[in-house]
């Protein structure tokens, strides 16, 4: 099956680069200084690989999209693998750190991803999740010109959503689709995977937060 970002990777890299640059400081701060192997699940075009490495970790990237990995290999020297985040090709307890950055909207089974992330983490290892805030950013959200949000009744519909007429035409979700994980399902995915949640963050300066981050340990 063709990965959703294949055929869109060059466009997406250009589109996403400024946004990723604005998020690098958050990633570095939330990870903190570390060592050992870090798996970047859903590494995409590699925009966060160097940021992870700057914390002292040795980063390995994994993504489903061949096209995105092609760009990542041009950008970074890190080992990069093509694979399924719900069936990671690594032994248990392989990584000191796992980063899951902006993947919740691109995968249909977030709970399974969390179980796999927990499986490959060493005991006491750190997991960082950063992604869309499921309450205020998702396929159910319509952003008004004054930055007010209209929340449609599809909030409780988990998984892949049909395109809504309020989605921006030509944007990333219009091109590749969007999965939704309601807040309770997202938090329970950590708990059910046996991860211990350390802190939860609503990032950014907007009055209504659009980014959620969670740190947890195995």
C-alpha positions as a LaTeX table, in Angstrom:
\begin{tabular}{lrrr}
\hline
Residue & $x$ (\AA) & $y$ (\AA) & $z$ (\AA) \\
\hline
Unk1 & 0.00 & 0.00 & 0.00 \\
Unk2 & 1.34 & 3.43 & $-0.94$ \\
Unk3 & 2.24 & 5.63 & 2.03 \\
Unk4 & 0.03 & 8.70 & 2.29 \\
Unk5 & 2.91 & 11.17 & 1.97 \\
Unk6 & 4.42 & 9.53 & $-1.11$ \\
Unk7 & 3.87 & 11.96 & $-3.95$ \\
Unk8 & 3.53 & 14.90 & $-1.56$ \\
Unk9 & 6.91 & 14.83 & 0.20 \\
Unk10 & 8.65 & 17.67 & $-1.62$ \\
Unk11 & 5.64 & 19.95 & $-1.20$ \\
Unk12 & 5.25 & 18.92 & 2.44 \\
Unk13 & 8.89 & 19.55 & 3.28 \\
Unk14 & 8.65 & 23.11 & 1.96 \\
Unk15 & 5.32 & 23.63 & 3.72 \\
Unk16 & 6.42 & 22.19 & 7.04 \\
Unk17 & 9.97 & 23.53 & 7.37 \\
Unk18 & 9.08 & 26.93 & 8.90 \\
Unk19 & 6.68 & 25.31 & 11.36 \\
Unk20 & 9.28 & 22.71 & 12.36 \\
Unk21 & 11.89 & 25.44 & 12.88 \\
Unk22 & 9.53 & 27.14 & 15.34 \\
Unk23 & 9.15 & 23.86 & 17.27 \\
Unk24 & 12.80 & 22.85 & 17.57 \\
Unk25 & 13.30 & 24.74 & 20.84 \\
Unk26 & 10.32 & 22.96 & 22.40 \\
Unk27 & 11.67 & 19.56 & 21.32 \\
Unk28 & 15.13 & 20.22 & 22.75 \\
Unk29 & 13.73 & 21.58 & 26.02 \\
Unk30 & 11.29 & 18.74 & 26.56 \\
Unk31 & 13.85 & 16.05 & 25.77 \\
Unk32 & 16.54 & 17.61 & 27.93 \\
Unk33 & 20.13 & 16.41 & 27.85 \\
Unk34 & 20.47 & 12.69 & 27.29 \\
Unk35 & 22.51 & 9.89 & 25.83 \\
Unk36 & 22.12 & 6.58 & 24.07 \\
Unk37 & 19.84 & 5.68 & 21.19 \\
Unk38 & 16.72 & 7.69 & 20.38 \\
Unk39 & 14.13 & 6.43 & 17.90 \\
Unk40 & 12.30 & 9.16 & 15.98 \\
Unk41 & 9.04 & 7.45 & 14.97 \\
Unk42 & 7.51 & 9.12 & 11.94 \\
Unk43 & 10.65 & 11.11 & 11.22 \\
Unk44 & 9.26 & 12.30 & 7.89 \\
Unk45 & 11.74 & 14.43 & 5.98 \\
Unk46 & 14.13 & 14.57 & 8.94 \\
Unk47 & 13.39 & 18.06 & 10.18 \\
Unk48 & 13.88 & 17.13 & 13.86 \\
Unk49 & 16.78 & 14.70 & 13.60 \\
Unk50 & 19.49 & 17.29 & 14.25 \\
Unk51 & 17.54 & 18.79 & 17.15 \\
Unk52 & 17.34 & 15.38 & 18.82 \\
Unk53 & 21.04 & 14.81 & 18.20 \\
Unk54 & 21.88 & 18.17 & 19.78 \\
Unk55 & 20.64 & 16.83 & 23.14 \\
Unk56 & 23.47 & 14.27 & 23.19 \\
Unk57 & 21.48 & 11.33 & 21.82 \\
Unk58 & 22.22 & 9.12 & 18.82 \\
Unk59 & 19.12 & 9.32 & 16.65 \\
Unk60 & 17.60 & 6.69 & 14.36 \\
Unk61 & 14.65 & 7.66 & 12.16 \\
Unk62 & 11.75 & 5.53 & 10.97 \\
Unk63 & 8.97 & 6.43 & 8.56 \\
Unk64 & 6.45 & 4.69 & 6.30 \\
Unk65 & 6.97 & 7.05 & 3.34 \\
Unk66 & 9.75 & 6.27 & 0.87 \\
Unk67 & 9.51 & 9.76 & $-0.58$ \\
Unk68 & 9.90 & 11.44 & 2.81 \\
Unk69 & 12.87 & 9.24 & 3.71 \\
Unk70 & 14.53 & 10.16 & 0.41 \\
Unk71 & 14.48 & 13.81 & 1.47 \\
Unk72 & 15.59 & 12.95 & 5.01 \\
Unk73 & 18.62 & 11.10 & 3.63 \\
Unk74 & 19.61 & 14.18 & 1.66 \\
Unk75 & 19.29 & 16.28 & 4.80 \\
Unk76 & 20.87 & 14.16 & 7.53 \\
Unk77 & 23.42 & 11.42 & 8.13 \\
Unk78 & 21.32 & 9.54 & 10.69 \\
Unk79 & 20.40 & 5.89 & 10.07 \\
Unk80 & 16.92 & 5.88 & 8.52 \\
Unk81 & 14.59 & 2.94 & 8.09 \\
Unk82 & 11.32 & 2.41 & 6.30 \\
Unk83 & 8.81 & 0.69 & 8.54 \\
Unk84 & 5.42 & 0.53 & 10.19 \\
Unk85 & 5.15 & 2.35 & 13.53 \\
Unk86 & 2.65 & $-0.24$ & 14.78 \\
Unk87 & 5.12 & $-3.10$ & 14.08 \\
Unk88 & 8.54 & $-1.68$ & 14.89 \\
Unk89 & 11.46 & $-3.73$ & 13.54 \\
Unk90 & 13.42 & $-3.54$ & 16.79 \\
Unk91 & 13.90 & $-5.79$ & 19.79 \\
Unk92 & 12.39 & $-4.92$ & 23.15 \\
Unk93 & 14.35 & $-2.51$ & 25.35 \\
Unk94 & 16.43 & $-1.20$ & 22.42 \\
Unk95 & 16.19 & 2.56 & 23.00 \\
Unk96 & 16.91 & 4.99 & 25.81 \\
Unk97 & 14.48 & 7.50 & 24.25 \\
Unk98 & 11.58 & 7.44 & 21.79 \\
Unk99 & 10.23 & 10.58 & 20.10 \\
Unk100 & 6.75 & 10.53 & 18.56 \\
Unk101 & 6.43 & 13.93 & 16.91 \\
Unk102 & 3.31 & 14.93 & 14.96 \\
Unk103 & 2.23 & 11.34 & 14.30 \\
Unk104 & $-1.18$ & 11.12 & 15.98 \\
Unk105 & $-2.96$ & 12.62 & 12.97 \\
Unk106 & $-1.18$ & 10.33 & 10.49 \\
Unk107 & $-1.84$ & 6.91 & 11.98 \\
Unk108 & $-5.06$ & 4.97 & 12.38 \\
Unk109 & $-4.06$ & 3.03 & 15.51 \\
Unk110 & $-2.40$ & 5.40 & 17.95 \\
Unk111 & $-2.86$ & 2.97 & 20.86 \\
Unk112 & $-0.88$ & 0.31 & 19.02 \\
Unk113 & 1.87 & 2.82 & 18.24 \\
Unk114 & 2.18 & 3.64 & 21.95 \\
Unk115 & 2.41 & $-0.04$ & 22.86 \\
Unk116 & 5.19 & $-0.52$ & 20.34 \\
Unk117 & 6.99 & 2.59 & 21.56 \\
Unk118 & 6.79 & 1.31 & 25.14 \\
Unk119 & 8.02 & $-2.13$ & 24.06 \\
Unk120 & 11.23 & $-0.82$ & 22.48 \\
Unk121 & 11.99 & 1.58 & 25.37 \\
Unk122 & 14.43 & 0.49 & 28.04 \\
Unk123 & 13.10 & 0.48 & 31.62 \\
Unk124 & 13.16 & 4.08 & 32.81 \\
Unk125 & 13.55 & 5.35 & 29.25 \\
Unk126 & 11.94 & 8.60 & 28.14 \\
Unk127 & 9.12 & 8.97 & 25.60 \\
Unk128 & 8.25 & 12.37 & 24.15 \\
Unk129 & 4.98 & 12.95 & 22.34 \\
Unk130 & 4.30 & 16.24 & 20.61 \\
Unk131 & 1.43 & 16.80 & 18.23 \\
Unk132 & $-1.86$ & 18.51 & 17.58 \\
Unk133 & $-4.00$ & 19.31 & 20.60 \\
Unk134 & $-6.94$ & 16.95 & 20.05 \\
Unk135 & $-9.45$ & 19.32 & 21.62 \\
Unk136 & $-8.55$ & 22.38 & 19.57 \\
Unk137 & $-6.76$ & 21.11 & 16.47 \\
Unk138 & $-8.09$ & 18.37 & 14.25 \\
Unk139 & $-10.55$ & 17.38 & 11.54 \\
Unk140 & $-13.46$ & 18.57 & 13.69 \\
Unk141 & $-12.08$ & 22.12 & 14.06 \\
Unk142 & $-13.02$ & 25.04 & 11.85 \\
Unk143 & $-10.79$ & 28.07 & 12.33 \\
Unk144 & $-12.57$ & 31.39 & 11.83 \\
Unk145 & $-10.88$ & 34.51 & 10.39 \\
Unk146 & $-10.72$ & 36.07 & 13.88 \\
Unk147 & $-8.92$ & 32.94 & 15.20 \\
Unk148 & $-12.01$ & 31.77 & 17.05 \\
Unk149 & $-12.68$ & 28.04 & 16.68 \\
Unk150 & $-15.86$ & 26.22 & 15.79 \\
Unk151 & $-15.86$ & 22.66 & 17.14 \\
Unk152 & $-17.98$ & 20.34 & 15.02 \\
Unk153 & $-19.89$ & 17.39 & 16.55 \\
Unk154 & $-17.44$ & 14.92 & 15.01 \\
Unk155 & $-14.99$ & 15.41 & 17.91 \\
Unk156 & $-15.83$ & 11.97 & 19.35 \\
Unk157 & $-15.28$ & 10.24 & 15.99 \\
Unk158 & $-11.90$ & 8.54 & 16.37 \\
Unk159 & $-9.76$ & 7.46 & 13.45 \\
Unk160 & $-9.77$ & 8.69 & 9.87 \\
Unk161 & $-12.21$ & 11.47 & 9.01 \\
Unk162 & $-13.92$ & 12.30 & 5.79 \\
Unk163 & $-12.95$ & 15.67 & 4.42 \\
Unk164 & $-14.93$ & 18.48 & 6.03 \\
Unk165 & $-16.02$ & 21.49 & 3.98 \\
Unk166 & $-14.16$ & 23.69 & 6.48 \\
Unk167 & $-10.77$ & 22.09 & 5.72 \\
Unk168 & $-8.40$ & 24.51 & 3.91 \\
Unk169 & $-8.18$ & 23.59 & 0.24 \\
Unk170 & $-4.75$ & 22.34 & $-0.79$ \\
Unk171 & $-3.44$ & 22.05 & 2.75 \\
Unk172 & $-1.69$ & 19.03 & 4.21 \\
Unk173 & $-4.89$ & 17.44 & 5.51 \\
Unk174 & $-6.66$ & 18.05 & 2.25 \\
Unk175 & $-3.82$ & 16.21 & 0.50 \\
Unk176 & $-3.12$ & 13.25 & 2.83 \\
Unk177 & $-6.16$ & 13.00 & 5.12 \\
Unk178 & $-6.34$ & 13.21 & 8.89 \\
Unk179 & $-6.87$ & 10.81 & 11.77 \\
Unk180 & $-8.21$ & 12.00 & 15.11 \\
Unk181 & $-7.50$ & 10.74 & 18.62 \\
Unk182 & $-9.88$ & 12.26 & 21.23 \\
Unk183 & $-8.09$ & 13.48 & 24.36 \\
Unk184 & $-9.23$ & 10.63 & 26.62 \\
Unk185 & $-8.15$ & 8.03 & 24.04 \\
Unk186 & $-4.77$ & 9.74 & 23.66 \\
Unk187 & $-4.03$ & 9.81 & 27.40 \\
Unk188 & $-5.34$ & 6.26 & 27.88 \\
Unk189 & $-3.01$ & 5.06 & 25.11 \\
Unk190 & $-0.06$ & 5.99 & 27.33 \\
Unk191 & $-1.60$ & 4.38 & 30.39 \\
Unk192 & $-2.62$ & 1.17 & 28.60 \\
Unk193 & 0.87 & 0.85 & 27.12 \\
Unk194 & 2.29 & 0.79 & 30.65 \\
Unk195 & 3.92 & 4.21 & 30.34 \\
Unk196 & 4.14 & 6.54 & 33.32 \\
Unk197 & 3.10 & 10.08 & 32.37 \\
Unk198 & 5.46 & 12.69 & 33.83 \\
Unk199 & 4.09 & 15.98 & 32.49 \\
Unk200 & 1.54 & 17.32 & 30.03 \\
Unk201 & 2.08 & 20.63 & 28.20 \\
Unk202 & $-0.14$ & 22.90 & 26.13 \\
Unk203 & 2.48 & 24.62 & 24.03 \\
Unk204 & 2.57 & 27.95 & 22.26 \\
Unk205 & 1.30 & 31.43 & 23.02 \\
Unk206 & $-2.13$ & 31.27 & 21.39 \\
Unk207 & $-5.05$ & 31.85 & 23.81 \\
Unk208 & $-6.45$ & 28.54 & 22.52 \\
Unk209 & $-3.59$ & 26.01 & 22.43 \\
Unk210 & $-3.11$ & 24.01 & 19.24 \\
Unk211 & $-0.14$ & 21.87 & 20.35 \\
Unk212 & $-0.06$ & 19.20 & 23.06 \\
Unk213 & 3.06 & 17.53 & 24.43 \\
Unk214 & 3.45 & 14.64 & 26.87 \\
Unk215 & 6.56 & 13.22 & 28.50 \\
Unk216 & 6.44 & 9.72 & 29.93 \\
Unk217 & 8.77 & 6.98 & 31.11 \\
Unk218 & 8.78 & 3.24 & 30.61 \\
\hline
\end{tabular}
